[in-house]
Short mmCIF file of C-alpha atoms in Angstrom, two decimals:
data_model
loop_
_atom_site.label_atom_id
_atom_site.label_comp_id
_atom_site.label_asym_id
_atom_site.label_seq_id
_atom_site.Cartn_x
_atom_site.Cartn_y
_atom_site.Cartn_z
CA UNK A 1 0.00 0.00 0.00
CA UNK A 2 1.46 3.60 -0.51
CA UNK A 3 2.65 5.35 2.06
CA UNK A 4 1.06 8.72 2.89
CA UNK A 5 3.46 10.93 1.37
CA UNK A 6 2.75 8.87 -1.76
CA UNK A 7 -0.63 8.31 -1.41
CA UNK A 8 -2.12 11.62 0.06
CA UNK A 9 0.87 14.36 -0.07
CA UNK A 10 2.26 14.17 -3.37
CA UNK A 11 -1.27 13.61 -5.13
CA UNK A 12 -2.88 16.71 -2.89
CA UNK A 13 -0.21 18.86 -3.88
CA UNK A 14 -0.08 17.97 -7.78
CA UNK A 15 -3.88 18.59 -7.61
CA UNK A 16 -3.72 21.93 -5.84
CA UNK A 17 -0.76 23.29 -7.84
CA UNK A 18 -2.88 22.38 -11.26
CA UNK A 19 0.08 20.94 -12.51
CA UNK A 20 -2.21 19.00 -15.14
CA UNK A 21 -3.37 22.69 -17.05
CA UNK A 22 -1.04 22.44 -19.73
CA UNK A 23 -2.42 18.52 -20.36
CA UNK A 24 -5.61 18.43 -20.57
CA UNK A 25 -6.48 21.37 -22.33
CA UNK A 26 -5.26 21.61 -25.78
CA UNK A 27 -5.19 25.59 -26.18
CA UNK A 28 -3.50 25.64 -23.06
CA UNK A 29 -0.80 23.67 -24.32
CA UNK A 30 -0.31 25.51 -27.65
CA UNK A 31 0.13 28.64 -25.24
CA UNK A 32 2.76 26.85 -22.99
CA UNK A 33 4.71 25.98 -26.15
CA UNK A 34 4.61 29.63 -27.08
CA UNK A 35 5.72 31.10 -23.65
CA UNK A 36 8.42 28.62 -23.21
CA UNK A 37 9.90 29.35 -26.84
CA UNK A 38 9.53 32.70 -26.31
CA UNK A 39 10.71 32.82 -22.24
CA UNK A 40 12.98 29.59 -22.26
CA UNK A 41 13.79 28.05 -18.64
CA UNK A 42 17.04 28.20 -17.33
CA UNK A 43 18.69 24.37 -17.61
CA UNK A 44 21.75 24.69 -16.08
CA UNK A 45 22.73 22.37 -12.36
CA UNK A 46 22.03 23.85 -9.63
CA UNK A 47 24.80 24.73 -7.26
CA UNK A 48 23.81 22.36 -4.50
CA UNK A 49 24.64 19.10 -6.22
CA UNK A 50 27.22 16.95 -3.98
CA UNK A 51 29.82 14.29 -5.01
CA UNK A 52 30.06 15.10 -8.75
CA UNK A 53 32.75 16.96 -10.67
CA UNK A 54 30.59 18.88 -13.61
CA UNK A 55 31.59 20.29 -17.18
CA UNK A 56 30.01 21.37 -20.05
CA UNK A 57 30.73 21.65 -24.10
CA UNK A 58 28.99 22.26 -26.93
CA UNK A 59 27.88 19.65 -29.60
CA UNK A 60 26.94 21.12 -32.93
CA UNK A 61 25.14 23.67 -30.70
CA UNK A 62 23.54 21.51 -27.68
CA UNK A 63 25.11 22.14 -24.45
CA UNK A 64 25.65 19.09 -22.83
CA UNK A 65 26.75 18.13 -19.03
CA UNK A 66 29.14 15.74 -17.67
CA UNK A 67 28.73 14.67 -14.43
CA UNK A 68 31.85 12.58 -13.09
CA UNK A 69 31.82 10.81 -9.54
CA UNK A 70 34.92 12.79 -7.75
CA UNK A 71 35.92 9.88 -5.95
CA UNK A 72 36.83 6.59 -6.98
CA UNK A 73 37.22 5.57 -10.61
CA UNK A 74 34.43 5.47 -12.99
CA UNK A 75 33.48 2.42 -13.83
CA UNK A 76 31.35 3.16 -17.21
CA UNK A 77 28.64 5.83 -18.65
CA UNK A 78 25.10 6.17 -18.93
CA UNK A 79 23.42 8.88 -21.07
CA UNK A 80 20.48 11.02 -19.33
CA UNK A 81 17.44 12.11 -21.35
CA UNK A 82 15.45 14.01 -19.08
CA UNK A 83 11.30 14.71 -19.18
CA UNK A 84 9.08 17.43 -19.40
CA UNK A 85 6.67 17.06 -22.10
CA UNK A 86 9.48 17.65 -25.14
CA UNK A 87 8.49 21.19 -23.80
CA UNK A 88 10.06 21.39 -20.37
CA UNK A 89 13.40 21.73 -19.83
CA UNK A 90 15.41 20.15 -17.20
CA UNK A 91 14.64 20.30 -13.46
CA UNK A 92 15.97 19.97 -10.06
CA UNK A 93 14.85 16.39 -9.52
CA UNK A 94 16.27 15.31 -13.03
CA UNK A 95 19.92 16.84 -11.92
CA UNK A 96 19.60 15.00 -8.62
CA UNK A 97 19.14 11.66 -9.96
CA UNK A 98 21.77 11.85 -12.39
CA UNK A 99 24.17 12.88 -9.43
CA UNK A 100 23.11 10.13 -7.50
CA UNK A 101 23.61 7.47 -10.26
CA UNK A 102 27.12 9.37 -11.21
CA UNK A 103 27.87 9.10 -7.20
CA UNK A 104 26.64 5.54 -6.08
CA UNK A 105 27.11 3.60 -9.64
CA UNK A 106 30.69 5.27 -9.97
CA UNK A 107 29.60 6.58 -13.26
CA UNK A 108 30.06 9.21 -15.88
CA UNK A 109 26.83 10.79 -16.70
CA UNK A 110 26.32 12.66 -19.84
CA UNK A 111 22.80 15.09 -19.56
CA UNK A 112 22.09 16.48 -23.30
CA UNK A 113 20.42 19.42 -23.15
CA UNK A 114 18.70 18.58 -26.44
CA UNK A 115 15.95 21.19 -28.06
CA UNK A 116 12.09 21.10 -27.23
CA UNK A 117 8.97 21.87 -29.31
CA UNK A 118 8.52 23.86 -30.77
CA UNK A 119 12.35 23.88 -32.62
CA UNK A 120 13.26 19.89 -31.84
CA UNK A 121 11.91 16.97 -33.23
CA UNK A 122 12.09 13.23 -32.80
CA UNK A 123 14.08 13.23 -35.93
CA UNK A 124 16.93 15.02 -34.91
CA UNK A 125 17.29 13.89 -31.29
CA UNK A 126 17.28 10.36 -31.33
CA UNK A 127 20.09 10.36 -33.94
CA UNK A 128 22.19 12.83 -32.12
CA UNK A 129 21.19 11.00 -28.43
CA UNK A 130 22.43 7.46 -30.60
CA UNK A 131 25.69 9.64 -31.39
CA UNK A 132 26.33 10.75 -27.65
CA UNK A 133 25.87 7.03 -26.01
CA UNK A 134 28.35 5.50 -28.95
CA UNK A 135 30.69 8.33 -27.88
CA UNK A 136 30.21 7.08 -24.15
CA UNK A 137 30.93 3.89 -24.71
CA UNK A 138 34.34 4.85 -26.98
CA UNK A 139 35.40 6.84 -24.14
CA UNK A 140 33.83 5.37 -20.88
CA UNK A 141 33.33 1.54 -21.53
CA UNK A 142 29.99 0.42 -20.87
CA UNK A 143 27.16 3.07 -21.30
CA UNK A 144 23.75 2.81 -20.50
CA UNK A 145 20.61 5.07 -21.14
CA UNK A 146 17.78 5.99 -19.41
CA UNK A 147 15.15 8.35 -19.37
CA UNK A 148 11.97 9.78 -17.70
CA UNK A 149 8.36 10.57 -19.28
CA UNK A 150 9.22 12.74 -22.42
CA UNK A 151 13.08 11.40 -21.81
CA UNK A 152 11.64 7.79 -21.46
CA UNK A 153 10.98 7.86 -25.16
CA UNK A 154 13.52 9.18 -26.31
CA UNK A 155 15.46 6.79 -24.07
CA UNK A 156 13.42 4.06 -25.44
CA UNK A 157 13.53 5.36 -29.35
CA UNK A 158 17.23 5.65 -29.23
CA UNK A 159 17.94 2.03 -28.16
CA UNK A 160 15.75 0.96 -31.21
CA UNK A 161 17.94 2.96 -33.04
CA UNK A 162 21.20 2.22 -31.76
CA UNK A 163 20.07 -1.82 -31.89
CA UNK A 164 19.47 -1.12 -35.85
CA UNK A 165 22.93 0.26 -36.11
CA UNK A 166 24.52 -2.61 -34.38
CA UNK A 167 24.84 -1.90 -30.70
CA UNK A 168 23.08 -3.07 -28.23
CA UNK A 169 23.15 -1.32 -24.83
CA UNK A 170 23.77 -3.31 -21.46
CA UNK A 171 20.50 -1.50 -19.94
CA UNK A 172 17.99 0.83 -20.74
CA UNK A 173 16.07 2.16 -17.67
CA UNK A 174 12.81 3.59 -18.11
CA UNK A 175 10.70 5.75 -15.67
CA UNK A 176 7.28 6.15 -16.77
CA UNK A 177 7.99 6.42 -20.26
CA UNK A 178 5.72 7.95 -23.04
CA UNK A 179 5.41 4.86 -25.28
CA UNK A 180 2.70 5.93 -27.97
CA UNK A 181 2.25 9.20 -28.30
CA UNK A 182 -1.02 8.91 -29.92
CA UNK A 183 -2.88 7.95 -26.74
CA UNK A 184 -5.24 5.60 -28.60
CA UNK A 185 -5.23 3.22 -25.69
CA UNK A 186 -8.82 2.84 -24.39
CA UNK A 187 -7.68 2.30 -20.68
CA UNK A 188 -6.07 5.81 -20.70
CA UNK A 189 -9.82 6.86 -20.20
CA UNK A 190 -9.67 4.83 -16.91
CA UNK A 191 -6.84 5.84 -15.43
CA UNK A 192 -7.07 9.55 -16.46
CA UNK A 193 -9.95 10.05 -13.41
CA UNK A 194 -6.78 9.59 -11.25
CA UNK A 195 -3.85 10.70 -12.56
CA UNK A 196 -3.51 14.48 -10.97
CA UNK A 197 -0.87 15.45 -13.59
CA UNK A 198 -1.38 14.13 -16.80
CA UNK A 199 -3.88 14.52 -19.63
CA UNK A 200 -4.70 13.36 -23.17
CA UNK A 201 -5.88 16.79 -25.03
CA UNK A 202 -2.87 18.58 -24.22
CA UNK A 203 -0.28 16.13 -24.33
CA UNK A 204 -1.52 14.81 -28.04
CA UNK A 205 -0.66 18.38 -28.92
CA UNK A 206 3.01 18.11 -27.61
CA UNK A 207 3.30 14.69 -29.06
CA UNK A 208 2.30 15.68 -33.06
CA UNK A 209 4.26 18.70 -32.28
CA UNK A 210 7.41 15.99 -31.29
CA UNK A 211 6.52 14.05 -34.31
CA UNK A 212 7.42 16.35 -36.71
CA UNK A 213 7.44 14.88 -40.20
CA UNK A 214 7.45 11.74 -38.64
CA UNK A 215 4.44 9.86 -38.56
CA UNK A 216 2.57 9.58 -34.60
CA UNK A 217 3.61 5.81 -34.54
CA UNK A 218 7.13 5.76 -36.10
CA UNK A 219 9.03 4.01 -33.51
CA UNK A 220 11.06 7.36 -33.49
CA UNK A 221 8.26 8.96 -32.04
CA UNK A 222 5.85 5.39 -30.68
CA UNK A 223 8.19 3.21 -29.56
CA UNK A 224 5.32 0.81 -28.31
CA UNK A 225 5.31 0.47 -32.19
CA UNK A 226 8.87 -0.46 -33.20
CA UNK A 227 10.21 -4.50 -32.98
CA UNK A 228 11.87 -4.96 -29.85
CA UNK A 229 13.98 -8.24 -30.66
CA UNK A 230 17.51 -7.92 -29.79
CA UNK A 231 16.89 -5.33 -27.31
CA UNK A 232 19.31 -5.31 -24.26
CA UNK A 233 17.89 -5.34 -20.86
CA UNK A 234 15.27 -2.88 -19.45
CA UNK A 235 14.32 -2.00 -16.19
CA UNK A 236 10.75 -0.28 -16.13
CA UNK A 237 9.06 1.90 -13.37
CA UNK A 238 5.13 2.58 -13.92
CA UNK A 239 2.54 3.91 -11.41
CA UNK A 240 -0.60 2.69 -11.95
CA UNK A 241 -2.29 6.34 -10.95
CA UNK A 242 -0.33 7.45 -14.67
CA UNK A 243 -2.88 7.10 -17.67
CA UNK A 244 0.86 6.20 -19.27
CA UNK A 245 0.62 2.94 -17.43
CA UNK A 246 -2.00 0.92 -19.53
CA UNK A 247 0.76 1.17 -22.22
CA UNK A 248 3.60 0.46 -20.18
CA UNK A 249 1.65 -2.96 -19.89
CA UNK A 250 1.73 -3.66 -23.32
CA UNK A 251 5.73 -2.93 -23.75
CA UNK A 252 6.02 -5.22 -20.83
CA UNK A 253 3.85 -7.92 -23.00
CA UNK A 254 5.36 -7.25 -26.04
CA UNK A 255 8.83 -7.42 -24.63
CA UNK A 256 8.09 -11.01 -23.38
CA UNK A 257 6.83 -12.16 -26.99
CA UNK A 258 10.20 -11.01 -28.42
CA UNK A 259 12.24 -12.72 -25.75
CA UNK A 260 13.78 -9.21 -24.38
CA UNK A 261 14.85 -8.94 -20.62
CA UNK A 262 12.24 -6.75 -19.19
CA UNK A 263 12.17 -5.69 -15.46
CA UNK A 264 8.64 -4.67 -15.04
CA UNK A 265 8.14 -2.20 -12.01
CA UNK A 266 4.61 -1.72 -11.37
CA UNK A 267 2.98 0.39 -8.00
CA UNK A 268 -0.63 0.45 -7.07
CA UNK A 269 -1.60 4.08 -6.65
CA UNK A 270 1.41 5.76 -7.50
CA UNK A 271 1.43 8.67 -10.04
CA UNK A 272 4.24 9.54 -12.83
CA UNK A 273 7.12 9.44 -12.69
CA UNK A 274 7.63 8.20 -8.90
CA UNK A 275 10.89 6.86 -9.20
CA UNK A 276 11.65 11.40 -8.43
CA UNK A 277 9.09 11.97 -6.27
CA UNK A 278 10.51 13.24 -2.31
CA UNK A 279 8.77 9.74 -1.14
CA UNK A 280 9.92 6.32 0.44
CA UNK A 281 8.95 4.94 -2.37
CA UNK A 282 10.60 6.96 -5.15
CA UNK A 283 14.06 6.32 -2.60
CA UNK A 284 13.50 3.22 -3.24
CA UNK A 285 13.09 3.00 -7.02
CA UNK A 286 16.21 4.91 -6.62
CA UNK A 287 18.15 2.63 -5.41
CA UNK A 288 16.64 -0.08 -7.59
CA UNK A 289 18.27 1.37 -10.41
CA UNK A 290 21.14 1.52 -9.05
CA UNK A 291 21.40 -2.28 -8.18
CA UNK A 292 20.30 -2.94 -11.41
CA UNK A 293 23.11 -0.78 -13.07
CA UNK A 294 25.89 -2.33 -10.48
CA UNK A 295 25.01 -5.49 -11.26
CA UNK A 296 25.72 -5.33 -14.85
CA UNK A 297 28.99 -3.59 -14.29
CA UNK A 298 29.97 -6.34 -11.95
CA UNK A 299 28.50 -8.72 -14.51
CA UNK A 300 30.52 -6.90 -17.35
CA UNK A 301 33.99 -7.39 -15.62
CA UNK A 302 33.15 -10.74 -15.00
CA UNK A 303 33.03 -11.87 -18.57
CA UNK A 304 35.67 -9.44 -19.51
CA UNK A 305 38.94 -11.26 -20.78
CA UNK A 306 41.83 -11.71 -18.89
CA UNK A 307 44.99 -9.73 -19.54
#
């Protein structure tokens, strides 16, 4: 059962705040996109992150971040797409779990700070996302990905992409990822009576928006729709309070039929993306992930040959 903070607090204060405005109102949405082009958020770190050594560069015009554990050796990468609607830029919660992951999986942590809607587009940030986790793994050894909501699909998209191309990543680690950004699922309907920040109207507006040229269920943009064989690992965190949980049930189906290793995370009651929330549950998604990740840097030493 949740705990309060998950159950009452979090829910209460998502409610209050309207934080759902921009999603289930379709005009709404079309004016967020115009604010935010027009008065972008700042994305830098804050100044209060601990344990990490940070740096910055510019690739063909994206800043991105570098987050390095400053003590003890790093033992590999892992590429950060962060969420926000492809509208939202970066936030506190997003820095803090990349620190944490840098810190406790003695890892180097690459954040691209890629473009939103209305100047990016699923066609130009998966390839360039592919580009930085090949780069990580040239430079770092093994490199994972991960990503939450908006960032879980790109997170998802990309290791289609990079499996097409020939790599396939050690783990891919999804928070409460946007799988089909058409929202035809007919359970959405269900769920969306509960879900305090979420909404259909609006965020079908940031998802053709995403799309591009694309069409709505191009595995660049759906990637519910793409074939997942030969997929490396995933670890999966869903709410069940999230109207993207009915289709995080059908990846976790459709993983099985293709044979791909899918830890399926699932929490009665819990809205999206938990794994950030300030609860005793999101701590402990937390450190799920980073078991998960340890493990298959223990597990990739293991096999490594001898010298």
């Amino acid at each position: 059962m949740p705990t309060v903070m998950s159950r009452f607090v979090i829910p209460g204060f998502l409610r209050a705040a309207r934080r759902n405005r921009n999603y289930i109102d379709a005009e709404r949405a079309e004016a967020h996109i115009r604010e935010l082009a027009l008065r972008p958020l700042p994305y830098g770190p804050p100044r209060t992150l601990r344990g990490v050594d940070i740096s910055v560069a510019r690739d063909r015009g994206w800043p991105v971040y570098t987050l390095t554990p400053r003590t003890g050796r790093s033992r590999g990468g892992l590429v950060y797409a962060h969420g926000g609607g492809w509208v939202g830029e970066i936030a506190m919660q997003h820095w803090r779990l990349a620190a944490m992951l840098a810190v406790r999986a003695r890892l180097t942590v690459t954040v691209p700070i890629y473009p939103l809607i209305p100047f990016g587009t699923a066609a130009e940030v998966i390839p360039r996302v592919a580009d930085l986790v090949r780069a990580g793994a040239d430079r770092h050894g093994p490199t994972f990905l991960a990503g939450d909501s908006a960032g879980g699909q790109i997170a998802l998209s990309t290791a289609l992409h990079l499996r097409d191309l020939g790599t396939v990543l050690p783990r891919t680690v999804l928070i409460s990822p946007a799988l089909d950004l058409t929202l035809e699922n007919p359970r959405i309907d269900v769920v969306q009576q509960r879900d305090p920040w979420l909404g259909r109207d609006g965020g079908l507006v940031y998802g053709r928006r995403w799309s591009g040229e694309l069409a709505m269920k191009d595995p660049m943009v759906s990637p519910l729709f793409g074939d997942l064989t030969g997929l490396g690992p995933i670890t999966l965190f869903t709410g069940t309070d999230d109207i993207l949980n009915p289709d995080a049930r059908l990846l976790r189906d459709k993983a099985a039929a293709a044979g791909v290793d899918l830890e399926y995370l699932e929490e009665p009651g819990l809205v999206h993306v938990y794994p950030l929330t300030p609860s005793p549950e999101g701590a402990h998604a937390r450190r799920r992930i980073v078991t998960a990740l340890c493990a298959d840097l223990d597990g990739a030493q293991d096999v490594s040959p001898q010298r």
